[in-house]
mmCIF file of C-alpha atoms and ligand atoms in Angstrom:
data_model
loop_
_atom_site.group_PDB
_atom_site.id
_atom_site.type_symbol
_atom_site.label_atom_id
_atom_site.label_comp_id
_atom_site.label_asym_id
_atom_site.label_seq_id
_atom_site.Cartn_x
_atom_site.Cartn_y
_atom_site.Cartn_z
ATOM 1 C CA MET C 1 105.879 99.897 146.421
ATOM 2 C CA LYS C 2 109.562 99.985 144.565
ATOM 3 C CA VAL C 3 110.452 97.595 142.541
ATOM 4 C CA TRP C 4 113.978 97.530 141.320
ATOM 5 C CA ALA C 5 115.953 94.818 139.425
ATOM 6 C CA ILE C 6 119.653 94.387 139.877
ATOM 7 C CA ALA C 7 121.213 92.671 136.930
ATOM 8 C CA ASN C 8 124.194 91.649 134.393
ATOM 9 C CA GLN C 9 124.742 88.665 132.526
ATOM 10 C CA LYS C 10 128.001 88.296 134.154
ATOM 11 C CA GLY C 11 128.750 87.094 137.016
ATOM 12 C CA GLY C 12 130.334 88.061 139.590
ATOM 13 C CA VAL C 13 130.305 91.661 139.048
ATOM 14 C CA GLY C 14 128.410 92.745 142.891
ATOM 15 C CA LYS C 15 124.745 91.913 141.959
ATOM 16 C CA THR C 16 124.097 90.017 145.214
ATOM 17 C CA THR C 17 126.170 92.452 147.653
ATOM 18 C CA SER C 18 124.403 95.162 146.005
ATOM 19 C CA VAL C 19 120.941 93.749 146.704
ATOM 20 C CA VAL C 20 121.451 92.661 150.147
ATOM 21 C CA GLY C 21 123.992 96.127 150.665
ATOM 22 C CA LEU C 22 121.304 98.206 149.665
ATOM 23 C CA GLY C 23 118.206 96.476 151.065
ATOM 24 C CA GLY C 24 119.890 96.368 154.479
ATOM 25 C CA LEU C 25 120.337 99.931 154.315
ATOM 26 C CA LEU C 26 116.832 100.676 153.202
ATOM 27 C CA ALA C 27 115.794 98.231 155.829
ATOM 28 C CA SER C 28 117.661 100.049 158.536
ATOM 29 C CA GLN C 29 115.896 102.923 157.920
ATOM 30 C CA GLY C 30 112.326 101.837 158.792
ATOM 31 C CA GLN C 31 111.134 100.554 155.232
ATOM 32 C CA ARG C 32 109.956 97.282 154.247
ATOM 33 C CA VAL C 33 111.880 95.663 152.141
ATOM 34 C CA LEU C 34 111.860 92.310 150.186
ATOM 35 C CA LEU C 35 114.739 90.877 148.702
ATOM 36 C CA VAL C 36 113.757 88.245 145.688
ATOM 37 C CA ASP C 37 116.645 85.626 144.820
ATOM 38 C CA MET C 38 115.718 84.578 140.857
ATOM 39 C CA ASP C 39 119.375 83.259 140.821
ATOM 40 C CA PRO C 40 118.975 79.120 140.278
ATOM 41 C CA HIS C 41 122.609 79.515 142.487
ATOM 42 C CA GLY C 42 120.569 80.589 145.426
ATOM 43 C CA SER C 43 123.618 82.812 146.015
ATOM 44 C CA LEU C 44 121.458 85.406 148.058
ATOM 45 C CA THR C 45 119.209 82.471 149.838
ATOM 46 C CA SER C 46 122.601 81.264 151.115
ATOM 47 C CA TYR C 47 123.829 84.568 151.964
ATOM 48 C CA PHE C 48 121.048 84.444 154.829
ATOM 49 C CA LYS C 49 122.091 80.348 155.541
ATOM 50 C CA TYR C 50 119.199 78.554 153.885
ATOM 51 C CA ASN C 51 120.125 76.061 151.357
ATOM 52 C CA PRO C 52 119.171 76.422 147.603
ATOM 53 C CA ASP C 53 119.811 72.716 147.444
ATOM 54 C CA GLU C 54 117.090 71.951 149.861
ATOM 55 C CA ILE C 55 114.485 74.731 150.176
ATOM 56 C CA GLU C 56 111.109 73.877 149.962
ATOM 57 C CA LYS C 57 109.543 77.361 150.518
ATOM 58 C CA SER C 58 110.970 78.940 147.157
ATOM 59 C CA VAL C 59 109.962 81.407 144.028
ATOM 60 C CA PHE C 60 109.824 77.849 142.377
ATOM 61 C CA GLN C 61 106.822 77.239 143.333
ATOM 62 C CA LEU C 62 104.867 80.226 141.798
ATOM 63 C CA PHE C 63 106.042 78.749 138.638
ATOM 64 C CA GLN C 64 104.152 75.816 139.123
ATOM 65 C CA HIS C 65 100.451 76.831 138.014
ATOM 66 C CA LYS C 66 100.507 77.723 134.269
ATOM 67 C CA GLY C 67 101.330 81.241 134.535
ATOM 68 C CA GLU C 68 98.825 82.081 137.197
ATOM 69 C CA VAL C 69 99.574 82.925 141.001
ATOM 70 C CA PRO C 70 97.379 81.519 143.697
ATOM 71 C CA LEU C 71 96.401 84.521 146.152
ATOM 72 C CA ASP C 72 97.583 83.342 148.909
ATOM 73 C CA LEU C 73 100.877 81.699 147.929
ATOM 74 C CA PRO C 74 103.447 84.807 147.780
ATOM 75 C CA ARG C 75 102.560 85.827 151.335
ATOM 76 C CA HIS C 76 102.982 82.143 152.366
ATOM 77 C CA LEU C 77 106.641 81.932 150.386
ATOM 78 C CA VAL C 78 107.997 84.858 152.626
ATOM 79 C CA ILE C 79 110.778 84.330 155.050
ATOM 80 C CA ASP C 80 111.482 86.854 157.391
ATOM 81 C CA THR C 81 114.940 87.390 158.178
ATOM 82 C CA PRO C 82 116.391 87.862 161.650
ATOM 83 C CA TYR C 83 117.024 91.558 160.771
ATOM 84 C CA ASN C 84 113.850 94.188 161.296
ATOM 85 C CA ASN C 85 112.047 94.921 158.071
ATOM 86 C CA LEU C 86 113.891 92.615 155.929
ATOM 87 C CA SER C 87 112.365 89.653 154.159
ATOM 88 C CA PHE C 88 112.919 87.189 151.152
ATOM 89 C CA LEU C 89 112.001 84.866 148.454
ATOM 90 C CA ALA C 90 114.332 82.097 147.874
ATOM 91 C CA ALA C 91 115.506 80.726 145.147
ATOM 92 C CA SER C 92 115.998 76.733 145.048
ATOM 93 C CA THR C 93 118.359 75.111 142.427
ATOM 94 C CA SER C 94 115.157 73.565 140.894
ATOM 95 C CA LEU C 95 114.895 77.388 139.492
ATOM 96 C CA ALA C 96 117.555 75.764 136.738
ATOM 97 C CA ILE C 97 114.954 73.334 135.585
ATOM 98 C CA LEU C 98 112.247 75.863 134.938
ATOM 99 C CA GLU C 99 114.668 78.147 132.600
ATOM 100 C CA ARG C 100 114.193 74.725 130.221
ATOM 101 C CA GLN C 101 110.380 74.205 130.988
ATOM 102 C CA ALA C 102 109.442 77.321 130.486
ATOM 103 C CA GLN C 103 110.712 77.481 127.020
ATOM 104 C CA ASN C 104 107.639 75.597 125.835
ATOM 105 C CA GLN C 105 105.388 77.466 127.789
ATOM 106 C CA GLY C 106 104.115 80.833 127.045
ATOM 107 C CA GLY C 107 102.586 83.261 129.230
ATOM 108 C CA MET C 108 105.011 83.035 132.095
ATOM 109 C CA GLY C 109 107.042 85.868 131.750
ATOM 110 C CA LEU C 110 104.423 88.097 134.324
ATOM 111 C CA VAL C 111 104.620 85.714 137.049
ATOM 112 C CA LEU C 112 106.705 88.112 139.256
ATOM 113 C CA THR C 113 104.810 90.948 138.282
ATOM 114 C CA LYS C 114 101.273 88.762 139.990
ATOM 115 C CA THR C 115 103.398 87.884 142.830
ATOM 116 C CA LEU C 116 104.500 91.464 143.909
ATOM 117 C CA ASN C 117 100.822 92.734 143.006
ATOM 118 C CA CYS C 118 99.773 90.525 145.701
ATOM 119 C CA LEU C 119 102.265 91.739 148.184
ATOM 120 C CA LYS C 120 102.261 95.746 147.684
ATOM 121 C CA GLN C 121 100.873 96.278 150.820
ATOM 122 C CA ASP C 122 103.228 94.363 152.962
ATOM 123 C CA PHE C 123 106.559 95.929 151.456
ATOM 124 C CA ASP C 124 107.621 99.691 150.386
ATOM 125 C CA TYR C 125 110.602 98.688 148.245
ATOM 126 C CA VAL C 126 111.557 95.055 146.357
ATOM 127 C CA LEU C 127 115.109 94.614 145.179
ATOM 128 C CA ILE C 128 115.300 91.430 142.616
ATOM 129 C CA ASP C 129 118.586 89.580 142.002
ATOM 130 C CA THR C 130 118.636 87.977 139.136
ATOM 131 C CA PRO C 131 120.775 85.096 137.106
ATOM 132 C CA PRO C 132 123.245 86.085 134.657
ATOM 133 C CA ILE C 133 121.709 84.005 131.700
ATOM 134 C CA LEU C 134 118.453 85.665 129.167
ATOM 135 C CA GLY C 135 115.558 83.380 130.270
ATOM 136 C CA VAL C 136 112.735 83.244 131.913
ATOM 137 C CA LEU C 137 113.773 84.127 135.370
ATOM 138 C CA LEU C 138 115.436 87.410 133.827
ATOM 139 C CA ILE C 139 112.793 88.344 131.783
ATOM 140 C CA ASN C 140 110.280 88.298 134.707
ATOM 141 C CA ALA C 141 112.603 90.377 136.540
ATOM 142 C CA MET C 142 112.759 93.283 134.141
ATOM 143 C CA ALA C 143 109.206 92.732 133.782
ATOM 144 C CA ALA C 144 107.912 93.349 137.304
ATOM 145 C CA CYS C 145 110.595 96.440 137.998
ATOM 146 C CA GLN C 146 110.548 100.048 137.596
ATOM 147 C CA GLN C 147 113.872 100.465 137.028
ATOM 148 C CA VAL C 148 117.398 98.479 136.545
ATOM 149 C CA LEU C 149 120.587 98.370 138.191
ATOM 150 C CA LEU C 150 123.598 97.587 136.658
ATOM 151 C CA PRO C 151 126.344 96.321 138.815
ATOM 152 C CA VAL C 152 129.838 96.409 136.324
ATOM 153 C CA GLN C 153 132.921 95.265 137.742
ATOM 154 C CA THR C 154 135.689 97.842 137.065
ATOM 155 C CA GLU C 155 137.495 95.970 135.072
ATOM 156 C CA HIS C 156 138.112 94.957 131.249
ATOM 157 C CA LEU C 157 136.408 92.319 130.309
ATOM 158 C CA ALA C 158 133.371 93.168 132.835
ATOM 159 C CA ILE C 159 132.898 96.092 130.387
ATOM 160 C CA LYS C 160 132.364 94.024 127.589
ATOM 161 C CA GLY C 161 130.079 91.677 129.817
ATOM 162 C CA LEU C 162 127.857 94.892 130.880
ATOM 163 C CA GLU C 163 127.488 95.264 126.620
ATOM 164 C CA ARG C 164 125.891 92.105 126.263
ATOM 165 C CA MET C 165 123.737 93.405 128.871
ATOM 166 C CA MET C 166 122.707 96.592 127.572
ATOM 167 C CA ARG C 167 121.870 94.669 124.612
ATOM 168 C CA THR C 168 119.485 92.733 126.128
ATOM 169 C CA LEU C 169 117.807 95.501 127.967
ATOM 170 C CA LYS C 170 117.411 97.574 124.632
ATOM 171 C CA MET C 171 115.552 94.123 123.114
ATOM 172 C CA VAL C 172 113.202 93.630 126.458
ATOM 173 C CA MET C 173 112.235 97.435 126.343
ATOM 174 C CA ASN C 174 111.216 96.652 122.709
ATOM 175 C CA SER C 175 109.019 93.739 123.443
ATOM 176 C CA GLN C 176 107.651 95.588 126.289
ATOM 177 C CA LYS C 177 107.268 98.549 124.278
ATOM 178 C CA ARG C 178 108.710 100.772 127.673
ATOM 179 C CA GLU C 179 111.364 102.743 128.686
ATOM 180 C CA LEU C 180 113.070 101.156 131.795
ATOM 181 C CA PRO C 181 115.113 103.722 133.034
ATOM 182 C CA TYR C 182 118.946 102.520 134.402
ATOM 183 C CA THR C 183 121.936 102.901 136.581
ATOM 184 C CA VAL C 184 124.904 101.438 135.874
ATOM 185 C CA ILE C 185 127.192 100.948 139.190
ATOM 186 C CA PRO C 186 130.816 100.765 138.650
ATOM 187 C CA THR C 187 131.763 98.142 141.794
ATOM 188 C CA MET C 188 135.555 96.538 143.157
ATOM 189 C CA PHE C 189 137.065 99.646 142.149
ATOM 190 C CA ASP C 190 140.596 100.104 143.099
ATOM 191 C CA ARG C 191 142.182 103.200 142.405
ATOM 192 C CA ARG C 192 145.736 101.548 142.556
ATOM 193 C CA THR C 193 145.572 99.655 139.613
ATOM 194 C CA SER C 194 145.337 101.286 136.325
ATOM 195 C CA ALA C 195 142.893 98.823 134.867
ATOM 196 C CA SER C 196 140.609 100.227 137.829
ATOM 197 C CA VAL C 197 141.070 103.503 136.923
ATOM 198 C CA ASP C 198 141.181 102.994 132.783
ATOM 199 C CA SER C 199 138.047 101.316 133.101
ATOM 200 C CA LEU C 200 136.093 103.715 134.988
ATOM 201 C CA ARG C 201 137.250 106.398 132.343
ATOM 202 C CA ILE C 202 135.676 103.956 129.871
ATOM 203 C CA LEU C 203 132.615 103.575 131.611
ATOM 204 C CA ARG C 204 131.336 107.292 132.614
ATOM 205 C CA ASN C 205 132.412 107.807 128.705
ATOM 206 C CA THR C 206 130.523 105.256 127.314
ATOM 207 C CA TYR C 207 126.968 105.245 129.912
ATOM 208 C CA GLU C 208 127.228 109.095 130.244
ATOM 209 C CA GLY C 209 123.952 110.201 131.825
ATOM 210 C CA HIS C 210 123.136 106.161 132.828
ATOM 211 C CA ILE C 211 126.056 105.728 135.428
ATOM 212 C CA TRP C 212 126.395 106.663 139.138
ATOM 213 C CA PRO C 213 128.881 109.336 139.337
ATOM 214 C CA SER C 214 130.939 107.764 141.898
ATOM 215 C CA ALA C 215 131.925 103.776 142.092
ATOM 216 C CA ILE C 216 131.922 100.960 145.106
ATOM 217 C CA SER C 217 135.654 100.349 146.178
ATOM 218 C CA VAL C 218 137.002 96.808 146.833
ATOM 219 C CA ASP C 219 136.606 96.350 150.496
ATOM 220 C CA THR C 220 137.270 92.796 152.039
ATOM 221 C CA ARG C 221 134.694 93.684 154.540
ATOM 222 C CA PHE C 222 131.732 92.475 152.142
ATOM 223 C CA ARG C 223 133.049 88.766 151.685
ATOM 224 C CA ASP C 224 133.126 88.737 155.857
ATOM 225 C CA ALA C 225 129.459 89.932 155.960
ATOM 226 C CA SER C 226 128.287 87.478 153.740
ATOM 227 C CA LYS C 227 129.850 84.704 155.066
ATOM 228 C CA ALA C 228 128.511 85.581 158.362
ATOM 229 C CA GLY C 229 125.265 86.008 156.631
ATOM 230 C CA VAL C 230 124.950 89.554 157.759
ATOM 231 C CA PRO C 231 123.886 92.591 155.867
ATOM 232 C CA PRO C 232 127.076 94.867 155.213
ATOM 233 C CA ASN C 233 125.697 98.015 156.866
ATOM 234 C CA LEU C 234 124.922 95.483 160.217
ATOM 235 C CA TYR C 235 128.080 93.666 160.219
ATOM 236 C CA GLU C 236 129.971 97.252 159.876
ATOM 237 C CA PRO C 237 129.079 100.329 159.601
ATOM 238 C CA GLY C 238 131.399 102.633 159.338
ATOM 239 C CA SER C 239 133.405 100.441 156.303
ATOM 240 C CA ARG C 240 134.606 101.670 152.903
ATOM 241 C CA GLY C 241 131.735 99.694 151.281
ATOM 242 C CA VAL C 242 129.032 100.583 153.376
ATOM 243 C CA LYS C 243 129.587 103.699 152.879
ATOM 244 C CA ALA C 244 129.577 103.691 148.959
ATOM 245 C CA TYR C 245 126.493 101.935 149.204
ATOM 246 C CA MET C 246 124.905 104.533 151.362
ATOM 247 C CA SER C 247 126.104 107.463 149.128
ATOM 248 C CA LEU C 248 124.685 105.127 146.040
ATOM 249 C CA LEU C 249 121.710 104.829 147.706
ATOM 250 C CA LYS C 250 121.027 108.459 148.621
ATOM 251 C CA TYR C 251 121.478 108.947 144.667
ATOM 252 C CA LEU C 252 118.875 106.535 143.536
ATOM 253 C CA LEU C 253 116.518 108.208 146.305
ATOM 254 C CA GLY C 254 116.753 111.413 144.513
ATOM 255 C CA GLN C 255 118.615 113.222 147.222
ATOM 256 C CA GLU C 256 121.803 113.666 146.086
ATOM 257 C CA PRO C 257 122.930 116.532 143.275
ATOM 258 C CA ILE C 258 123.652 114.575 140.189
ATOM 259 C CA ARG C 259 127.305 115.272 139.546
ATOM 260 C CA MET C 260 130.562 113.563 138.484
ATOM 261 C CA ASP C 261 132.358 112.845 141.170
ATOM 262 C CA SER C 262 136.234 112.988 140.095
ATOM 263 C CA SER C 263 137.679 111.681 143.655
ATOM 264 C CA ALA C 264 137.225 108.300 142.581
ATOM 265 C CA VAL C 265 139.439 109.043 139.757
ATOM 266 C CA PRO C 266 142.990 110.502 140.549
HETATM 267 N N1 ADP A 1 133.227 96.285 146.451
HETATM 268 C C1 ADP A 1 133.683 94.473 146.473
HETATM 269 N N2 ADP A 1 134.755 94.416 147.169
HETATM 270 C C2 ADP A 1 135.205 93.461 147.036
HETATM 271 N N3 ADP A 1 134.314 92.264 147.542
HETATM 272 C C3 ADP A 1 133.657 91.982 146.709
HETATM 273 C C4 ADP A 1 132.990 93.417 146.635
HETATM 274 N N4 ADP A 1 131.502 93.230 145.963
HETATM 275 C C5 ADP A 1 131.158 91.567 145.957
HETATM 276 N N5 ADP A 1 132.032 91.281 146.488
HETATM 277 C C6 ADP A 1 132.602 89.880 146.792
HETATM 278 O O1 ADP A 1 132.792 89.305 145.006
HETATM 279 C C7 ADP A 1 132.229 88.021 145.052
HETATM 280 C C8 ADP A 1 131.153 88.438 144.356
HETATM 281 O O2 ADP A 1 130.171 89.121 144.610
HETATM 282 P P1 ADP A 1 128.681 88.868 144.259
HETATM 283 O O3 ADP A 1 127.839 90.186 144.641
HETATM 284 O O4 ADP A 1 127.832 87.439 144.582
HETATM 285 O O5 ADP A 1 128.383 88.910 142.456
HETATM 286 P P2 ADP A 1 127.591 88.414 141.625
HETATM 287 O O6 ADP A 1 125.610 88.515 142.362
HETATM 288 O O7 ADP A 1 127.209 89.376 140.357
HETATM 289 O O8 ADP A 1 127.770 86.828 141.192
HETATM 290 C C9 ADP A 1 131.600 87.504 146.529
HETATM 291 O O9 ADP A 1 132.154 86.839 147.132
HETATM 292 C C10 ADP A 1 131.295 89.088 147.046
HETATM 293 O O10 ADP A 1 131.501 89.201 148.238
HETATM 294 MG MG1 MG A 2 124.824 86.820 142.473
#
């Protein structure tokens, strides 16, 4: 089972869209995919038309057992989407309380790791959507994953936000005493604006060797797909954005040669 965490402490950079975008593609390729919503906002949960304010089956329940996870609980919490091979663990807004509670209780950092252990026969890929705050939920995601994807909007403020995320990531790697491979993913790229083009250049210089050589372009179809509650690749398979996520997925799976794609920068 491969586990990827999608993280950035800035909101609105394309985390949830990347989770559903990549997860939808993997599921269409026949991989059994589990998406995990660790964000108290529950955007991923809302994407699939569940209400995070009311939902009872959620990751919140996993944290109610003093850091242990009853063996049959994870399977009980998995929700199937209407789409083949695509399931998810929902977030409820009560997760926000947990961030505060868990500060005072040790031993809560491996709850998600233990949860996924119970599910490793059931899924090939797990994609974790994370909250924009450094707390017990983000720490759980970092502990459970084998690599981190860092979507970043191609604009100047977002680059500052990414610097903060990188400090967090290094801190987590230090405390967990392991190297976590990470890939920066430029998103919402608009080749017509100099802000976008400049930002992409800066990102490529700063994160050389750790950045996907292309970029996800701005595509309004993502918003439409999200409104419809359908993974982007099933909503409009031929759209520019879906093609970009296909190319990203190939890169992540090691099927695409690693080279700088200069086509994104005029
Ligand atoms: N490449 C893109 N082009 C246009 N809109 C996008 C793109 N990626 C995401 N969006 C939209 O931007 C908003 C924020 O994206 P989202 O994935 O929810 O970010 P995050 O999870 O980091 O907060 C959503 O409305 C989403 O539909
Ligand atoms: Mg989100």
